[in-house]
XYZ file of C-alpha atoms in Angstrom:
360
model
C 49.205 146.053 49.090
C 49.983 148.634 51.911
C 47.505 151.447 51.527
C 49.929 154.078 52.300
C 52.422 152.867 49.464
C 49.543 153.039 47.093
C 48.297 156.558 48.437
C 51.809 157.644 48.544
C 52.765 156.249 44.383
C 49.447 158.423 43.624
C 50.825 161.427 44.742
C 53.770 160.945 41.884
C 51.066 161.359 39.383
C 50.040 165.287 38.633
C 46.170 165.308 37.593
C 44.847 168.598 37.563
C 41.020 168.864 36.562
C 40.654 168.403 32.612
C 44.405 167.326 32.084
C 43.929 163.902 33.437
C 45.523 161.853 31.279
C 48.425 160.776 33.013
C 46.358 159.333 36.336
C 44.631 157.750 33.151
C 47.141 155.602 32.428
C 48.476 154.990 35.893
C 44.962 153.745 36.678
C 44.709 151.868 34.010
C 47.690 149.854 34.853
C 46.817 149.634 38.370
C 43.195 148.175 37.747
C 44.642 145.806 35.025
C 45.922 142.890 36.842
C 43.059 143.385 39.583
C 40.036 143.248 37.260
C 38.499 140.870 34.315
C 38.270 143.767 32.170
C 39.826 147.356 32.355
C 38.738 150.153 29.787
C 39.128 154.154 28.911
C 36.045 155.387 27.827
C 35.569 158.343 25.316
C 35.264 161.094 28.262
C 38.321 159.466 29.459
C 37.119 157.336 32.431
C 38.707 154.461 33.383
C 36.252 151.719 34.101
C 37.395 148.069 36.003
C 35.259 145.328 35.911
C 35.276 142.489 38.759
C 32.542 139.826 37.642
C 30.352 138.560 40.408
C 29.104 134.707 40.317
C 25.645 135.449 40.200
C 23.556 138.006 37.575
C 20.644 137.794 40.063
C 22.740 139.713 42.709
C 23.120 143.380 42.440
C 26.098 145.068 41.034
C 27.421 148.362 42.166
C 29.769 150.636 41.378
C 32.578 152.355 43.617
C 33.885 155.840 42.157
C 36.769 158.116 42.752
C 37.785 161.091 40.791
C 40.718 161.128 39.142
C 41.892 165.134 38.936
C 43.340 167.338 41.505
C 42.711 171.543 41.530
C 45.098 173.080 39.551
C 46.043 176.320 37.649
C 46.447 177.240 34.209
C 48.556 179.215 32.374
C 47.166 182.475 31.023
C 49.734 185.007 29.660
C 53.660 184.949 29.972
C 55.443 188.486 29.844
C 58.761 189.429 27.756
C 60.193 189.116 30.937
C 59.278 185.346 31.620
C 56.952 185.880 34.201
C 53.748 183.609 34.224
C 50.162 184.056 34.926
C 47.809 182.305 35.513
C 44.218 181.117 37.209
C 42.608 178.214 39.294
C 41.093 175.159 37.643
C 38.839 174.214 40.561
C 37.914 175.807 44.144
C 42.190 176.906 45.583
C 41.403 179.850 47.545
C 43.897 182.758 47.105
C 45.282 182.889 50.628
C 46.844 179.265 50.027
C 49.116 180.478 47.043
C 51.569 182.882 48.457
C 55.110 182.011 48.573
C 54.006 178.523 47.163
C 56.299 176.189 44.564
C 54.036 175.115 41.306
C 55.135 172.130 38.869
C 53.780 173.050 35.294
C 52.966 169.493 33.999
C 54.753 169.812 30.128
C 55.270 167.327 27.359
C 58.595 167.758 28.149
C 58.332 166.934 31.945
C 57.847 168.760 34.851
C 59.067 172.317 35.502
C 58.724 173.826 38.887
C 58.441 177.424 39.721
C 57.595 179.450 42.630
C 54.416 182.223 43.128
C 56.223 185.820 43.567
C 55.431 188.490 45.628
C 56.322 192.486 46.744
C 58.962 192.633 48.396
C 58.458 192.923 52.106
C 60.999 196.374 52.124
C 58.214 197.962 50.198
C 55.087 196.358 51.037
C 52.608 199.150 52.897
C 50.890 198.130 56.427
C 47.495 197.615 54.357
C 48.660 195.414 51.947
C 50.604 193.423 54.301
C 47.105 192.142 55.796
C 45.900 192.032 52.529
C 45.739 188.692 50.037
C 45.639 189.775 46.693
C 43.455 188.065 43.878
C 45.022 185.813 41.685
C 44.781 187.836 39.033
C 47.677 189.843 40.388
C 49.840 186.980 41.319
C 52.412 185.402 38.765
C 54.562 182.751 38.865
C 58.710 182.772 38.076
C 60.189 179.921 36.857
C 63.490 181.437 36.708
C 63.350 182.119 32.911
C 64.422 185.193 31.425
C 62.117 186.043 28.684
C 59.246 184.260 27.155
C 60.896 182.697 24.756
C 62.944 180.275 27.514
C 59.956 180.033 28.926
C 58.300 178.608 25.750
C 61.248 176.440 25.463
C 60.391 174.496 28.527
C 57.448 173.298 27.312
C 55.200 176.045 29.002
C 52.835 178.161 26.922
C 49.457 179.217 27.783
C 46.925 176.599 28.489
C 49.693 174.607 30.270
C 48.557 173.331 33.641
C 50.524 173.563 36.608
C 49.601 172.003 40.456
C 51.476 172.587 43.855
C 54.822 170.849 43.878
C 54.625 170.266 47.765
C 55.804 167.195 48.550
C 53.635 165.011 51.091
C 54.776 164.660 54.500
C 53.945 162.204 57.180
C 53.527 163.830 60.545
C 52.965 162.059 64.264
C 50.334 159.651 64.803
C 50.125 158.779 61.412
C 48.913 162.206 60.421
C 50.008 162.929 56.253
C 50.312 166.272 54.953
C 49.647 166.366 51.133
C 48.821 168.098 48.089
C 45.911 166.482 45.663
C 44.286 164.066 49.101
C 41.051 165.109 47.160
C 40.484 162.509 45.635
C 43.828 160.354 45.472
C 42.436 159.053 48.728
C 39.313 157.946 46.913
C 41.558 156.292 44.428
C 43.650 154.584 46.883
C 40.365 152.816 47.774
C 39.734 151.513 44.605
C 43.214 150.143 43.800
C 42.894 148.779 47.445
C 39.115 147.242 47.372
C 39.924 145.429 43.850
C 43.314 144.312 45.277
C 41.374 142.601 48.518
C 38.642 141.032 46.255
C 39.944 140.153 43.153
C 40.472 136.518 44.245
C 37.393 135.863 45.968
C 34.091 134.621 44.457
C 31.672 136.955 45.167
C 27.744 137.568 44.030
C 28.294 140.954 43.011
C 29.662 142.368 39.940
C 31.731 144.998 41.070
C 32.774 148.063 38.708
C 35.543 150.598 39.865
C 35.147 153.825 38.469
C 37.884 156.596 38.252
C 36.186 159.629 36.700
C 37.409 162.963 35.155
C 36.594 166.917 35.921
C 34.397 166.225 39.230
C 36.067 169.509 40.457
C 35.584 171.735 37.465
C 31.685 170.579 37.320
C 31.583 166.877 38.039
C 31.574 165.961 34.412
C 32.768 162.812 34.038
C 30.388 161.166 36.580
C 27.094 162.551 34.544
C 28.371 160.140 31.864
C 30.375 157.371 33.295
C 27.158 154.973 34.348
C 25.039 155.491 31.366
C 26.374 151.862 29.175
C 27.184 149.933 32.336
C 25.147 147.729 33.677
C 25.065 148.830 37.216
C 22.152 148.971 39.952
C 24.119 150.878 42.907
C 26.648 153.477 43.375
C 29.150 155.107 46.490
C 30.851 158.147 45.414
C 34.436 158.159 47.172
C 36.024 161.432 47.897
C 37.081 163.331 50.528
C 35.173 165.787 53.104
C 36.065 168.981 55.043
C 37.104 168.539 59.125
C 36.667 171.063 61.536
C 37.904 170.713 64.940
C 41.040 172.974 64.661
C 41.815 176.330 65.870
C 39.204 179.024 64.494
C 36.523 176.280 62.978
C 33.712 174.013 65.102
C 31.337 172.090 64.967
C 28.478 174.280 64.087
C 30.779 174.944 60.926
C 31.977 171.477 59.714
C 30.661 168.333 61.571
C 33.329 165.503 61.005
C 36.724 165.248 63.086
C 39.957 163.155 61.562
C 41.038 160.184 63.169
C 37.360 158.890 64.004
C 36.650 156.928 60.729
C 35.501 157.603 57.401
C 31.898 159.742 56.700
C 28.891 158.106 55.244
C 26.774 160.942 54.217
C 23.065 161.524 54.419
C 23.771 163.959 51.274
C 24.890 167.622 50.857
C 24.353 170.208 51.692
C 25.075 174.659 50.642
C 26.726 177.300 52.059
C 24.021 178.811 54.180
C 22.670 175.219 55.639
C 20.593 173.902 52.567
C 20.228 170.718 51.888
C 20.918 170.249 48.187
C 20.855 165.925 47.981
C 19.649 163.380 50.159
C 21.375 160.365 49.472
C 19.562 156.634 48.949
C 18.392 155.856 52.348
C 18.790 151.327 51.241
C 22.214 151.851 50.315
C 23.678 154.342 52.985
C 21.903 152.129 55.257
C 23.949 149.290 53.568
C 27.194 151.032 54.401
C 26.330 151.303 57.653
C 25.200 147.977 58.292
C 28.640 146.339 57.206
C 30.075 148.838 59.512
C 28.291 148.346 62.473
C 28.705 144.233 61.831
C 32.219 144.482 61.641
C 32.642 147.124 64.409
C 34.616 149.788 62.075
C 34.420 153.561 63.260
C 32.382 155.910 60.997
C 30.763 159.256 61.127
C 27.268 160.486 60.101
C 26.251 163.746 58.791
C 26.418 165.681 55.208
C 28.796 166.579 53.053
C 29.727 170.237 52.814
C 29.507 170.773 49.137
C 28.975 168.812 45.962
C 30.330 165.385 44.818
C 30.057 163.127 42.378
C 27.107 161.241 43.841
C 24.648 163.362 43.004
C 25.741 163.492 39.402
C 25.206 159.623 39.443
C 22.105 159.334 41.062
C 20.859 161.537 38.204
C 21.573 158.542 35.289
C 18.793 156.889 33.283
C 16.203 156.459 35.627
C 18.111 157.130 38.804
C 21.147 155.335 40.101
C 20.570 154.566 43.854
C 23.675 156.571 45.238
C 25.323 157.074 48.218
C 28.793 158.438 49.189
C 31.457 158.011 51.962
C 34.267 160.134 52.349
C 37.979 160.210 53.761
C 37.845 163.534 56.357
C 40.895 165.769 56.176
C 41.767 169.219 57.450
C 42.957 172.016 55.187
C 40.993 171.592 51.767
C 41.773 172.310 48.529
C 45.311 173.661 49.401
C 49.390 172.066 49.638
C 48.609 170.547 52.798
C 45.504 168.234 52.728
C 45.582 166.223 56.064
C 44.418 162.979 56.878
C 44.891 159.992 59.169
C 45.804 156.399 57.244
C 43.999 154.897 59.934
C 40.770 156.991 58.336
C 41.506 155.407 55.024
C 42.185 152.173 55.873
C 38.692 151.922 57.652
C 36.827 153.489 54.691
C 38.085 150.596 52.478
C 36.980 148.057 55.179
C 33.498 149.738 55.025
C 33.297 148.985 51.336
C 35.052 145.494 51.139
C 33.000 144.047 54.122
C 29.659 146.142 52.043
C 30.359 144.243 49.274
C 31.091 140.570 50.361
C 27.669 141.051 51.970
C 25.945 141.885 48.972
C 23.412 139.221 48.044
C 20.547 138.313 45.846
C 17.550 139.434 46.906
C 19.260 143.006 48.122
C 16.223 145.440 48.152
C 16.966 148.692 46.659
C 13.083 149.729 47.106
C 12.216 153.006 48.916
C 8.701 151.996 49.441
């Protein structure tokens, strides 16, 4: 499988946080021919298993989240204009004039986020981003009833309608890179390992609601016999106008990010990842000559949730650096995603009985 093709296929599946059912079905379809067992949990997490050859070798889970930042219908007025709210962390400044797509039982419906005509916009208004509570969506309907006839009602989820675009040098800009890049990695790793006899059992976890409280990851490992886990996500990159290395450490085109842990705004470290798991990833990359970067993830990921499961699962995270986070133009180099997959494959192939997870 070509990694770019896997990713582009995933961009055709809408999965706003809390409404991941289309992606559940897609991941079930993709993982079923690659794994010995696949099932969907009551929470909605998709779990694939490739059984290892040696029960004494450590089992490992690699995990990515199915959901993307999105929006939800909050009100429809009698003229057919739609008020909406955010699901996840999209900023207001990314919204004005954008296309959105409603995900309905009758099929997708495209709309645009309207704005006040420039001819009557005051200079102060022109310099200000209005709050989402003041924004509205126009789907071309003339009444509330017509909107409802399209399959849209209060509670209908929406996503950005922008298509993926390939720019120069393999830079891809698309909505939903967070975390369709991680899902791409799950499928690619499973495909590369499907015919190999490796000692360790590998679990492929596609989970729900990372963007809305890390909820899926809290429960996904509870009934799985997993010794260690790796969360695969994206991470914000700097090295662009108005952003410097002091603010964001990672750079696109320099390989995947292997995190020391996670930090909040203001420089407070909130999670330190398990040293043995992190060094296992780094050691595999070093042995294969695969480029990577090291620092802290800005913000939380599912790694922090999985590490709290049961008595505590040794967990680390690896991420794809991308520009313009939580926008319709999240941008990354396909070479970085390819290298991320190579690190995971090399690390899993190298696991053997006796691998120690002890920190003492």
